[in-house]
Backbone as JSON Lines, residues from 0, in Angstrom:
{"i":0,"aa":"X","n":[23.85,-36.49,27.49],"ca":[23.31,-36.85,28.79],"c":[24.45,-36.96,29.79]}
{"i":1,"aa":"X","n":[24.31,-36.75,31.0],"ca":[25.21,-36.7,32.17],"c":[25.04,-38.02,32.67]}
{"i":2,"aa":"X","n":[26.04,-38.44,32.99],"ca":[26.16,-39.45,34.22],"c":[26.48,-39.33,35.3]}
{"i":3,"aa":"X","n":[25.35,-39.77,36.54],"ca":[25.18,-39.42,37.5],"c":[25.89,-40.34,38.3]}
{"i":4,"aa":"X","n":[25.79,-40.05,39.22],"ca":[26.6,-41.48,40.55],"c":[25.89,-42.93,40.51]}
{"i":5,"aa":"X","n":[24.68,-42.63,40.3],"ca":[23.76,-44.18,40.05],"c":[24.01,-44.69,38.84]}
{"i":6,"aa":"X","n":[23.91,-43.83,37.98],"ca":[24.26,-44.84,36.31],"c":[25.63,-45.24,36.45]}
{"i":7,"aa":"X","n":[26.75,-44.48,36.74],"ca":[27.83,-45.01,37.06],"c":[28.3,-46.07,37.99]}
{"i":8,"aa":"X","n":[27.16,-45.91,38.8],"ca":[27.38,-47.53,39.98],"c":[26.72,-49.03,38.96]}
{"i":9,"aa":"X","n":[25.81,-47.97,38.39],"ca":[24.72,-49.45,37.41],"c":[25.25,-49.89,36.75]}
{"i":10,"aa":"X","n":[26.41,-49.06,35.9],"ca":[27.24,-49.79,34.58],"c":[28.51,-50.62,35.59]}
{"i":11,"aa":"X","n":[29.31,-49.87,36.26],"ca":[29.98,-50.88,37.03],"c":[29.71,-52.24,37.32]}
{"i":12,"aa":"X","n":[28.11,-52.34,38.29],"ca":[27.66,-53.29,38.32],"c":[27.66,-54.1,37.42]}
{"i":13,"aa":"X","n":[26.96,-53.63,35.66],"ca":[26.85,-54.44,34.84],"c":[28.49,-54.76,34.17]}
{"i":14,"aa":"X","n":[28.92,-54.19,34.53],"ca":[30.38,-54.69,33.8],"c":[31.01,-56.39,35.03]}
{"i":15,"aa":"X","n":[31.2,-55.6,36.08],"ca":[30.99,-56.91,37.33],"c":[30.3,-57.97,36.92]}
{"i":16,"aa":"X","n":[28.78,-57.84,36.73],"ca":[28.41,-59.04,36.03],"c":[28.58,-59.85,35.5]}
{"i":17,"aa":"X","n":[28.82,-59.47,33.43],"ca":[29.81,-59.71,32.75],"c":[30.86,-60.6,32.77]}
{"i":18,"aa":"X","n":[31.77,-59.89,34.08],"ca":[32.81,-60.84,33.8],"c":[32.48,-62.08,34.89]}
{"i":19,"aa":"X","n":[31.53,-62.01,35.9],"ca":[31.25,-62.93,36.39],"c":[30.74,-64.43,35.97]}
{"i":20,"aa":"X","n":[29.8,-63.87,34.38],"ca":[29.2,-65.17,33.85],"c":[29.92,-65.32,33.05]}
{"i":21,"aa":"X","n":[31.19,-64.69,32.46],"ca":[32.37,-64.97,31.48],"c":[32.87,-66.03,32.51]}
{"i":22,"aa":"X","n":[33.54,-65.58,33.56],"ca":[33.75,-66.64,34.73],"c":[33.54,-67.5,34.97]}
{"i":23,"aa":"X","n":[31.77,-67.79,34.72],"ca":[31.07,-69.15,35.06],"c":[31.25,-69.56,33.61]}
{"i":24,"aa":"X","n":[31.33,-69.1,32.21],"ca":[31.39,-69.77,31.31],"c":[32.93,-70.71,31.19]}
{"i":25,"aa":"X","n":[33.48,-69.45,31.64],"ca":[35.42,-70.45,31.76],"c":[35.49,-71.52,32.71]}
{"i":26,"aa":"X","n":[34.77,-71.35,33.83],"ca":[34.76,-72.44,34.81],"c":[34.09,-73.88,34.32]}
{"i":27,"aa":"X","n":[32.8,-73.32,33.46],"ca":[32.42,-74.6,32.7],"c":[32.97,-75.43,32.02]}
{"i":28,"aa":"X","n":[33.77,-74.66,30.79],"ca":[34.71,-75.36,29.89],"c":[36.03,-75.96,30.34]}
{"i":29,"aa":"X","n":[36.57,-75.51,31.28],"ca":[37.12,-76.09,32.47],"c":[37.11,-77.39,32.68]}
{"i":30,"aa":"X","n":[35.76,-77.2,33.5],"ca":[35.0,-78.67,33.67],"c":[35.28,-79.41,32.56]}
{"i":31,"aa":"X","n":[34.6,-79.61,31.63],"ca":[33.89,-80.08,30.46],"c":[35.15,-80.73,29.71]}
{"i":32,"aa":"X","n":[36.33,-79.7,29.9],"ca":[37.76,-80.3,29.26],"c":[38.56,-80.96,30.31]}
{"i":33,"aa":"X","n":[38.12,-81.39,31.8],"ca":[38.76,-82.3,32.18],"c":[39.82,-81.76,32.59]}
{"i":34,"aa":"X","n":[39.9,-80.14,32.72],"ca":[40.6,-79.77,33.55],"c":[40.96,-79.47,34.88]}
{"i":35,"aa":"X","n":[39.68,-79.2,35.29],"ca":[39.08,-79.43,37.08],"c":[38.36,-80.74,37.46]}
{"i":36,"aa":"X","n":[38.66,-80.85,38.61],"ca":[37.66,-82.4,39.09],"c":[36.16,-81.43,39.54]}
{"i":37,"aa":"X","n":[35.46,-82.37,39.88],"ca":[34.17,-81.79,40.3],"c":[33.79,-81.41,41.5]}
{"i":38,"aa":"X","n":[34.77,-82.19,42.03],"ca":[35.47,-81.39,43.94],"c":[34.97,-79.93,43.91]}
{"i":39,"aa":"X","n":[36.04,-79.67,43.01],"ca":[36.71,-78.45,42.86],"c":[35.4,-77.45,42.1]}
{"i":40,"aa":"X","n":[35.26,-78.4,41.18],"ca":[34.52,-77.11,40.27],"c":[33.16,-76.74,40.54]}
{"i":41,"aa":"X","n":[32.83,-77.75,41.43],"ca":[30.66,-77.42,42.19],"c":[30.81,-76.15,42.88]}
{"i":42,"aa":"X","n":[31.76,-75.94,44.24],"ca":[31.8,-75.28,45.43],"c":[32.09,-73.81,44.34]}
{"i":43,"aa":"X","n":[33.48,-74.09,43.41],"ca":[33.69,-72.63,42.77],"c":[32.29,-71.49,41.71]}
{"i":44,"aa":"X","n":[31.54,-72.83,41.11],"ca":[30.68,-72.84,40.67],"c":[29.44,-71.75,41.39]}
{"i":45,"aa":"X","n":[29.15,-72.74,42.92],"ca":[28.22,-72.2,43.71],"c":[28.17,-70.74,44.29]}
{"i":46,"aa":"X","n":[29.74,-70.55,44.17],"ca":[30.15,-69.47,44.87],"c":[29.65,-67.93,43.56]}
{"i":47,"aa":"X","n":[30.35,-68.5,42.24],"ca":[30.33,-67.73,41.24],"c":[28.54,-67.22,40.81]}
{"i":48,"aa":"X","n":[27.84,-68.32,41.18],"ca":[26.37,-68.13,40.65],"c":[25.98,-67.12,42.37]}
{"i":49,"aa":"X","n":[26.53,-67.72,43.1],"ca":[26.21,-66.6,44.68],"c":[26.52,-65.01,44.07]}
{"i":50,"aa":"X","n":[27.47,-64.7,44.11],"ca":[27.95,-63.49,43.85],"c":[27.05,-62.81,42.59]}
{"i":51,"aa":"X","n":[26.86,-64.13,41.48],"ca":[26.46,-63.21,40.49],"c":[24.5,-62.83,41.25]}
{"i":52,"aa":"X","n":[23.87,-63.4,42.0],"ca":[22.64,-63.0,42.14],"c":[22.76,-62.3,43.04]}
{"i":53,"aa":"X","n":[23.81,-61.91,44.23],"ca":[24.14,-60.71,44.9],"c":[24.09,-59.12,43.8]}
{"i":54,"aa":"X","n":[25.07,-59.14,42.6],"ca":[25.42,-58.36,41.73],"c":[24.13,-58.23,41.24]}
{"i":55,"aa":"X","n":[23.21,-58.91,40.81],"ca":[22.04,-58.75,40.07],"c":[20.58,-58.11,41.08]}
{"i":56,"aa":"X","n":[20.83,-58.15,42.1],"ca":[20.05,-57.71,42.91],"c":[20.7,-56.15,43.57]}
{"i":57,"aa":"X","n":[21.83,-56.07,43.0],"ca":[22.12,-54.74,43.83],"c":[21.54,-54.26,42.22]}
{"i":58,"aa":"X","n":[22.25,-54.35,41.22],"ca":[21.79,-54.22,40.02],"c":[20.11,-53.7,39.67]}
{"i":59,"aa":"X","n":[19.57,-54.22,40.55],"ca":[17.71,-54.27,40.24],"c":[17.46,-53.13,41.36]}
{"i":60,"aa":"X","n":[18.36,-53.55,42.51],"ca":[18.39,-51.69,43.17],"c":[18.72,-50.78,42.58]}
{"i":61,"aa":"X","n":[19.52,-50.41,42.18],"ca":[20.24,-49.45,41.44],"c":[18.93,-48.71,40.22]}
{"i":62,"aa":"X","n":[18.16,-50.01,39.53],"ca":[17.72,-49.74,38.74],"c":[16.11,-48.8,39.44]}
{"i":63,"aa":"X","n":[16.05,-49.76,40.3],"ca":[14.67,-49.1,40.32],"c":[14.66,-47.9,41.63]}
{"i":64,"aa":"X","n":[15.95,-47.23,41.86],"ca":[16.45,-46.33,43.03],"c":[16.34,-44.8,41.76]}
{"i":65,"aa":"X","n":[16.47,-45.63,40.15],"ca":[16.89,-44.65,38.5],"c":[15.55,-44.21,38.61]}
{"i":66,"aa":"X","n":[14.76,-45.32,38.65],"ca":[13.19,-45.05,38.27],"c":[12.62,-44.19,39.14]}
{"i":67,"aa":"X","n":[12.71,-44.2,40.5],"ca":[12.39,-43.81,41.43],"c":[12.38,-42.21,41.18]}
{"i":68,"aa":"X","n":[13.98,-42.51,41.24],"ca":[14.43,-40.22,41.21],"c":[14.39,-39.75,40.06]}
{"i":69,"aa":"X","n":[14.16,-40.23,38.56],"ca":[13.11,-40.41,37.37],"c":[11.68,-39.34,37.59]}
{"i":70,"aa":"X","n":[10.51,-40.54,38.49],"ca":[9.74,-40.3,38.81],"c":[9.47,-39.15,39.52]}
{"i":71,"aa":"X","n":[11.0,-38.9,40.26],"ca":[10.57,-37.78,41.12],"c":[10.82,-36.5,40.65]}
{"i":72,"aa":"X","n":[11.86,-36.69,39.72],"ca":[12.1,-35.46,39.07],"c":[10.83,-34.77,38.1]}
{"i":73,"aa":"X","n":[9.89,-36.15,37.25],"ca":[8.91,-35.76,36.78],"c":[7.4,-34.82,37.85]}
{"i":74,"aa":"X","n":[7.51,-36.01,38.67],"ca":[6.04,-35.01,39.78],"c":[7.09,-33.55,40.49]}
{"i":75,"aa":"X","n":[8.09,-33.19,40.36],"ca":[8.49,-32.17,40.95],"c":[8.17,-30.97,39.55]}
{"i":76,"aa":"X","n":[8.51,-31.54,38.47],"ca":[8.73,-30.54,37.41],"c":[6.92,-30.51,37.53]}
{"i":77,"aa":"X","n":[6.05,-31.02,37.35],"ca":[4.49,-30.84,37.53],"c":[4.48,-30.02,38.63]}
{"i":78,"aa":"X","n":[5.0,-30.12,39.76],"ca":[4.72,-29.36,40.67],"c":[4.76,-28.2,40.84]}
{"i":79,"aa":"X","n":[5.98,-28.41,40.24],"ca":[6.67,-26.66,39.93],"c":[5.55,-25.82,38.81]}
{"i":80,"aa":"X","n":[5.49,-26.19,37.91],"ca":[4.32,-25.99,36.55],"c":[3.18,-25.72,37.55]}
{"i":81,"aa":"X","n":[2.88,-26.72,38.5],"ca":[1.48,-25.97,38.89],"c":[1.7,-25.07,40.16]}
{"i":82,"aa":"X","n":[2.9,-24.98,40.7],"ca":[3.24,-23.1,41.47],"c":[2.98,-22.19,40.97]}
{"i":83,"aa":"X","n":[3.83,-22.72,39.52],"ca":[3.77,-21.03,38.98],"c":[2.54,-20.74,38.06]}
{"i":84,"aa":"X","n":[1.64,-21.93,37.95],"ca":[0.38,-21.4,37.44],"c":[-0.71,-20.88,38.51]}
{"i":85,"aa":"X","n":[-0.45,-21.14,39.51],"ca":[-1.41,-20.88,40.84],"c":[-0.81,-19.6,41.12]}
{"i":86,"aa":"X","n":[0.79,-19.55,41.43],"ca":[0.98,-17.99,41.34],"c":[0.51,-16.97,40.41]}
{"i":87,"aa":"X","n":[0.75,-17.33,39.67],"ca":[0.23,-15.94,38.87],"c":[-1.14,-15.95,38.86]}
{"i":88,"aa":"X","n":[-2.04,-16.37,38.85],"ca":[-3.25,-16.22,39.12],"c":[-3.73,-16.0,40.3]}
{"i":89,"aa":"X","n":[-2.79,-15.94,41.39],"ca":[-3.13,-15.52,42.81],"c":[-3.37,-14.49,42.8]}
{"i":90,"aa":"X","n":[-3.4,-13.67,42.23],"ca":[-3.37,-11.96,42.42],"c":[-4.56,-12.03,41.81]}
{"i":91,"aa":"X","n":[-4.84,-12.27,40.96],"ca":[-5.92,-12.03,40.05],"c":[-7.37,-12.38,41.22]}
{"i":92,"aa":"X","n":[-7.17,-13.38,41.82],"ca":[-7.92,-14.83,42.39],"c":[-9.44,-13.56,43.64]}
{"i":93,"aa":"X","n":[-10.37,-13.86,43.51],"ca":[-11.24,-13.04,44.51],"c":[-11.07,-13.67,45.54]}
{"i":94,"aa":"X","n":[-11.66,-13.12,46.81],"ca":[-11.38,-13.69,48.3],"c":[-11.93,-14.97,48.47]}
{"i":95,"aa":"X","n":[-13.13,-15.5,47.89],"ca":[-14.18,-16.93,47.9],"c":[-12.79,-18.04,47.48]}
{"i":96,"aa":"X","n":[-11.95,-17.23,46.34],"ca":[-10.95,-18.8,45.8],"c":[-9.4,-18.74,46.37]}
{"i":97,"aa":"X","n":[-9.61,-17.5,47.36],"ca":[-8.25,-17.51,48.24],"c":[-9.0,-18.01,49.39]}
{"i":98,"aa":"X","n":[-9.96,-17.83,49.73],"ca":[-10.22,-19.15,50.83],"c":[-10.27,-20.7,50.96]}
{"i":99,"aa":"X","n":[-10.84,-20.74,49.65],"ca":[-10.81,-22.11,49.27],"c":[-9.51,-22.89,49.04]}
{"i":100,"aa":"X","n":[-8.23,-21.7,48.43],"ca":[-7.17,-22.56,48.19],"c":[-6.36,-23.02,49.87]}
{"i":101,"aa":"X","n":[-6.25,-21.78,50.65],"ca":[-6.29,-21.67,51.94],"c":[-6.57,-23.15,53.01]}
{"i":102,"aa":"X","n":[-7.8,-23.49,52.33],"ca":[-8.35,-24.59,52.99],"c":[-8.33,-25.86,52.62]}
{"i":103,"aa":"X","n":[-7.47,-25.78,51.04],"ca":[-7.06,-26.62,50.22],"c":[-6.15,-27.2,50.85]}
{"i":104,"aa":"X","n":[-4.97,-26.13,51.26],"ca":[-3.79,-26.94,51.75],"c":[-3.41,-26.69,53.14]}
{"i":105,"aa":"X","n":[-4.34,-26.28,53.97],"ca":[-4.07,-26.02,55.6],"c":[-4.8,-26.7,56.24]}
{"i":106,"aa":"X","n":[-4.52,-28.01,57.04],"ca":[-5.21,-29.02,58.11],"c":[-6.35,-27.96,58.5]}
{"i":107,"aa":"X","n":[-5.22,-27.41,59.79],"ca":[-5.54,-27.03,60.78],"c":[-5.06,-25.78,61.45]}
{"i":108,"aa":"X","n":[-5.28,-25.04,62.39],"ca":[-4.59,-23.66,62.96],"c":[-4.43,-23.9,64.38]}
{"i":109,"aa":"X","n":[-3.74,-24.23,64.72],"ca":[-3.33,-24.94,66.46],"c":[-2.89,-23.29,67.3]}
{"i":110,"aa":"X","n":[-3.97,-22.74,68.53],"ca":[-3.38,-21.53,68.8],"c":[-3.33,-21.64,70.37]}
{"i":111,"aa":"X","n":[-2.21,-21.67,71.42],"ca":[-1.76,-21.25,72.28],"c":[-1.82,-20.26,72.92]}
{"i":112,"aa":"X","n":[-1.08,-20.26,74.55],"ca":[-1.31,-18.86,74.54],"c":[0.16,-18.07,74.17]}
{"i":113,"aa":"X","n":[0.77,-18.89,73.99],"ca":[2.37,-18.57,73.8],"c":[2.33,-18.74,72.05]}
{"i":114,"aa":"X","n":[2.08,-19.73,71.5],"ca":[1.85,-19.8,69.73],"c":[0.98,-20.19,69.26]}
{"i":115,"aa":"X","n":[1.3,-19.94,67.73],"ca":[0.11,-20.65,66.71],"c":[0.96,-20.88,65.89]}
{"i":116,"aa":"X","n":[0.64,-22.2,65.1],"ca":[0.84,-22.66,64.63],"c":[-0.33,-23.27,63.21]}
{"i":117,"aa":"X","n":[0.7,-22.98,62.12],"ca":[-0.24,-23.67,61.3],"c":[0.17,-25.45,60.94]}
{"i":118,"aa":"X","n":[-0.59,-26.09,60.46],"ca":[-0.62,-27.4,60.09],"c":[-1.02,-27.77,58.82]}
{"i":119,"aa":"X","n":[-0.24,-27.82,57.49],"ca":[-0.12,-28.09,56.27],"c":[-1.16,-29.11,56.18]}
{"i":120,"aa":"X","n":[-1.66,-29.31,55.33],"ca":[-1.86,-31.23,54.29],"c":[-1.0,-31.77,54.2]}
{"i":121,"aa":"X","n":[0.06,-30.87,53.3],"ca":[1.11,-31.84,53.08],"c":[2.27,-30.89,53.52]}
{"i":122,"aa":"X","n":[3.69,-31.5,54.6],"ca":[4.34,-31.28,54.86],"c":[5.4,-30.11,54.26]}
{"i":123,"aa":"X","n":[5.57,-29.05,54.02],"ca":[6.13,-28.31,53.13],"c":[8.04,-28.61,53.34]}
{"i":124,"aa":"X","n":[8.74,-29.19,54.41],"ca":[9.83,-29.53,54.2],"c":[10.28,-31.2,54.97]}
{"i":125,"aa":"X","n":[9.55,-32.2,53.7],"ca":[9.83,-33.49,54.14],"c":[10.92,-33.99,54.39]}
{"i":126,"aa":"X","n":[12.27,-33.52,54.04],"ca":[13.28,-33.76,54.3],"c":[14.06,-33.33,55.92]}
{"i":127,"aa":"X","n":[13.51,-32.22,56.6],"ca":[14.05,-32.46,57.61],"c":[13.89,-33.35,58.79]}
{"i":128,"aa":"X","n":[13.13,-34.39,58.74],"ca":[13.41,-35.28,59.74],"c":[14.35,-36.64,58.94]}
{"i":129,"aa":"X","n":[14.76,-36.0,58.13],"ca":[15.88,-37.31,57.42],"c":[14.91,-38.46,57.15]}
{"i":130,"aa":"X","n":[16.28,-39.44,56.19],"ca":[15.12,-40.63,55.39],"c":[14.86,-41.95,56.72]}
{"i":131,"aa":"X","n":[14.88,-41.74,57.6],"ca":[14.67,-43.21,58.45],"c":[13.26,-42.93,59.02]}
{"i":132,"aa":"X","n":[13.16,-41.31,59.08],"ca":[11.71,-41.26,59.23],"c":[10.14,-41.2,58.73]}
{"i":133,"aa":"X","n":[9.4,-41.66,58.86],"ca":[8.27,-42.03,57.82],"c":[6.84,-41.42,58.8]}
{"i":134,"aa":"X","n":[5.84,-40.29,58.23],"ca":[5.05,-40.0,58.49],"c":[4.05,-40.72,57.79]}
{"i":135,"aa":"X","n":[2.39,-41.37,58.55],"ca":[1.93,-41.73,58.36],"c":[0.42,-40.86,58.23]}
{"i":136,"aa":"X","n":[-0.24,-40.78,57.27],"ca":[-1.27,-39.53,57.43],"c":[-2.21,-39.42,58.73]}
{"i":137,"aa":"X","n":[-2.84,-41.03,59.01],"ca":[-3.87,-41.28,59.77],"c":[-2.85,-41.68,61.39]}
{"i":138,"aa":"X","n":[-1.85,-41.76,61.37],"ca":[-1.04,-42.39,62.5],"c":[-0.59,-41.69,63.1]}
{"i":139,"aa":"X","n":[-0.85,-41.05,64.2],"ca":[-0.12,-39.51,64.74],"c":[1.07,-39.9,65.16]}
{"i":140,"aa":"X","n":[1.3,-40.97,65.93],"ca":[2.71,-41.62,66.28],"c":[2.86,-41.09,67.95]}
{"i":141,"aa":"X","n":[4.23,-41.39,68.64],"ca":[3.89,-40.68,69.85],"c":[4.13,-39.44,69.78]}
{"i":142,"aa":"X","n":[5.07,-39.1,69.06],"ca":[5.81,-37.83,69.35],"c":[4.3,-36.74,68.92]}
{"i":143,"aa":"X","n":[3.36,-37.33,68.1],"ca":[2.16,-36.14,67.71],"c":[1.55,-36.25,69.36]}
{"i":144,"aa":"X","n":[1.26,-37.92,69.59],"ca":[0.61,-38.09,71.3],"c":[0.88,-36.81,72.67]}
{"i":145,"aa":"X","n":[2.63,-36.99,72.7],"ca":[3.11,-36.42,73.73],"c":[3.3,-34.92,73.31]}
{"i":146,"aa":"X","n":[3.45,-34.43,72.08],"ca":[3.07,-33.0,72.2],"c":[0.82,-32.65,72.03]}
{"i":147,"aa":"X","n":[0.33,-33.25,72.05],"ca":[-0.75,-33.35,71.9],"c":[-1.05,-33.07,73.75]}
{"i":148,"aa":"X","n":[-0.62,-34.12,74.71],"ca":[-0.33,-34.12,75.75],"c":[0.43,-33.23,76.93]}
{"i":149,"aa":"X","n":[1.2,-32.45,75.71],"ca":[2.39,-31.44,76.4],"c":[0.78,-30.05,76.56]}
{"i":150,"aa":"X","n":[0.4,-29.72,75.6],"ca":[-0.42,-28.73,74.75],"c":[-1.2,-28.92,75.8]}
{"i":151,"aa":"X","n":[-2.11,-29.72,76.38],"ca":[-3.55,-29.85,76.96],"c":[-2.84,-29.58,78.64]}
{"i":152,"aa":"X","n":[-1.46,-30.36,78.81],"ca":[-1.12,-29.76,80.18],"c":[-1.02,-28.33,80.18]}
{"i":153,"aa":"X","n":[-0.58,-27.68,79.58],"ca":[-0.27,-26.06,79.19],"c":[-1.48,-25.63,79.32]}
{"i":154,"aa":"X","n":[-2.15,-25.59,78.6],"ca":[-3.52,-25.02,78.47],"c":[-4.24,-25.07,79.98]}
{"i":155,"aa":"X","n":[-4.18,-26.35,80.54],"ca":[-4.48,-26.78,81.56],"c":[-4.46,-25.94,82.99]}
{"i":156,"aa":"X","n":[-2.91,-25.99,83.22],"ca":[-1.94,-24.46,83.73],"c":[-2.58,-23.36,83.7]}
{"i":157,"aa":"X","n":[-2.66,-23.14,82.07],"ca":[-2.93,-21.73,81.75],"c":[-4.5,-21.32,82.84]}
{"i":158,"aa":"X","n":[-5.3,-22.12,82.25],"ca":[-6.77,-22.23,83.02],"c":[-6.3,-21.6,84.12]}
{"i":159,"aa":"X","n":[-5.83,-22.7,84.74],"ca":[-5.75,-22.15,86.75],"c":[-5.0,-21.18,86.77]}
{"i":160,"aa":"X","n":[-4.1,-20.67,86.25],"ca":[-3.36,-19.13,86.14],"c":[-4.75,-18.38,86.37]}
{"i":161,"aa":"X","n":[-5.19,-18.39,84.86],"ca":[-6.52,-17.14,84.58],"c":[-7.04,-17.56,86.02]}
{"i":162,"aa":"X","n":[-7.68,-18.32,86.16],"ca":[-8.87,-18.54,87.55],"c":[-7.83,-17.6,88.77]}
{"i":163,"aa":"X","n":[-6.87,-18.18,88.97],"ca":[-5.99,-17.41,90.04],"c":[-5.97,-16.15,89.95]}
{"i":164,"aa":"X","n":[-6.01,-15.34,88.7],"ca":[-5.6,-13.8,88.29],"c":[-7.48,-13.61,88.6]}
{"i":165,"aa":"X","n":[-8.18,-14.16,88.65],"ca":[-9.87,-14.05,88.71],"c":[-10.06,-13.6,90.23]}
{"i":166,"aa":"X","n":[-9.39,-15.18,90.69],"ca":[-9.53,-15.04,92.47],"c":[-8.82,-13.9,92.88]}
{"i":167,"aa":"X","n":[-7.55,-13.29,93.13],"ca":[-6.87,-12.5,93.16],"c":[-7.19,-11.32,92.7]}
{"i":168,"aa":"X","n":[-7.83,-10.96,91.65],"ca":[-7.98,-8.93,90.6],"c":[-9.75,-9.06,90.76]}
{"i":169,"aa":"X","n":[-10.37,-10.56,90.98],"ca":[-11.76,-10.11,90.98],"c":[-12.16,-10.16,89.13]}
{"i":170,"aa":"X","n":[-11.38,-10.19,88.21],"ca":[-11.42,-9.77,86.8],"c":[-10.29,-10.32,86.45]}
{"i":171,"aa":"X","n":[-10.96,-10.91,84.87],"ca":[-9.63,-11.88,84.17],"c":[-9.15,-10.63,83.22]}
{"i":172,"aa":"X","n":[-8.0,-10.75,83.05],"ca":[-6.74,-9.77,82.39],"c":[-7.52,-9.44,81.09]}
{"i":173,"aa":"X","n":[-7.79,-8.49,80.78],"ca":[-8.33,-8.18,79.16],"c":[-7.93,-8.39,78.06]}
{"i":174,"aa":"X","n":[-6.0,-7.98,78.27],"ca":[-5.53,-8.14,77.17],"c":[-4.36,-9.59,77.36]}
{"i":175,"aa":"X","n":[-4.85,-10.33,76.31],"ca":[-4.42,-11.93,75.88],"c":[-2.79,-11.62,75.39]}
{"i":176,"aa":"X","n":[-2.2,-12.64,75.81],"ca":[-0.37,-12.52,75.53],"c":[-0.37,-13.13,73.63]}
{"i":177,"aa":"X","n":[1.03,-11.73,73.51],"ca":[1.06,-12.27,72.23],"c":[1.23,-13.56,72.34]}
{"i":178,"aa":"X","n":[0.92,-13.34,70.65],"ca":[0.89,-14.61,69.46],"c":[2.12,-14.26,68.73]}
{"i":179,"aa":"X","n":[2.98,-15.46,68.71],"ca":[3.78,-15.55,67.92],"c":[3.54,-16.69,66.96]}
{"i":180,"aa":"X","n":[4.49,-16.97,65.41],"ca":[4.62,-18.06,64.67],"c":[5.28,-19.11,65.37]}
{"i":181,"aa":"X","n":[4.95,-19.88,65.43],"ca":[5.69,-21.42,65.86],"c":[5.94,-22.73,65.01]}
């Protein structure tokens, strides 16, 4: 088995530990033999049990940060297993269950007069808005608001364009501006 940067931070940790409650055990006997006053040995005491539940809590991060990318490595390897079983049966698949898969994993089809755009279920690259950001399924947020808002002014525009090219030619333009991917 390999050791990764996390098991290697976890055993550190647990070695840190270790000598921390070795620490609190020497500090005890210490005590106990009348070698420290109690001045002395509460505050060192308090400090040693501080640190060690700091260590034990990065410790319980560490651990469940293992479980986590564990977990993720397992639903990715499923995931993958069910690509390549959906691929190869894609070819095979009649038009009724390429629509259905189609509609399986596509919201929506958002079309412009400048783009279209499709809109996943599920996000196909969650990582590029980095980890501080968090999509919520039902929560559009603003940034969905103000392009939601950008879209309806455009369209909006667009309207009174056509009406203008109406008032002006008597006849709206026949042929519609490409479509590009967006």
């Amino acid at each position: 088995a390999r050791a990764g940067p996390r098991r290697l931070e976890r055993e550190a940790t647990e070695r840190q530990l270790a000598k921390l409650r070795r620490g609190i055990g020497r500090l005890i006997d210490s005590y106990a033999e009348g070698l420290i006053e109690r001045d002395e040995f509460e505050p060192r005491l308090a400090e040693l049990r501080r640190r060690v539940s700091q260590l034990e809590a990065e410790a319980a991060a560490c651990q469940d940060a293992a479980e986590q990318t564990r977990s993720l490595r397992l639903v990715i390897g499923k995931l993958e297993t069910f690509a390549e079983l959906v691929e190869s049966r894609l070819e095979a698949a009649d038009w009724a269950s390429k629509r259905d898969i189609i509609r399986a994993l596509v919201r929506r089809i958002e079309i412009d007069d400048d783009h279209v755009r499709v809109v996943f279920r599920i996000d196909p690259n969650p990582s590029d808005d980095g980890p501080s950001r968090r999509h919520l399924q039902h929560c559009p947020g603003r940034d969905r608001a103000l392009a939601l808002h950008s879209h309806r002014r455009r369209a909006a525009r667009c309207r009174m364009q056509a009406d203008e090219r109406v008032t002006r030619h008597g006849t709206a333009s026949a042929s519609p501006p490409l479509l590009r991917s967006g």
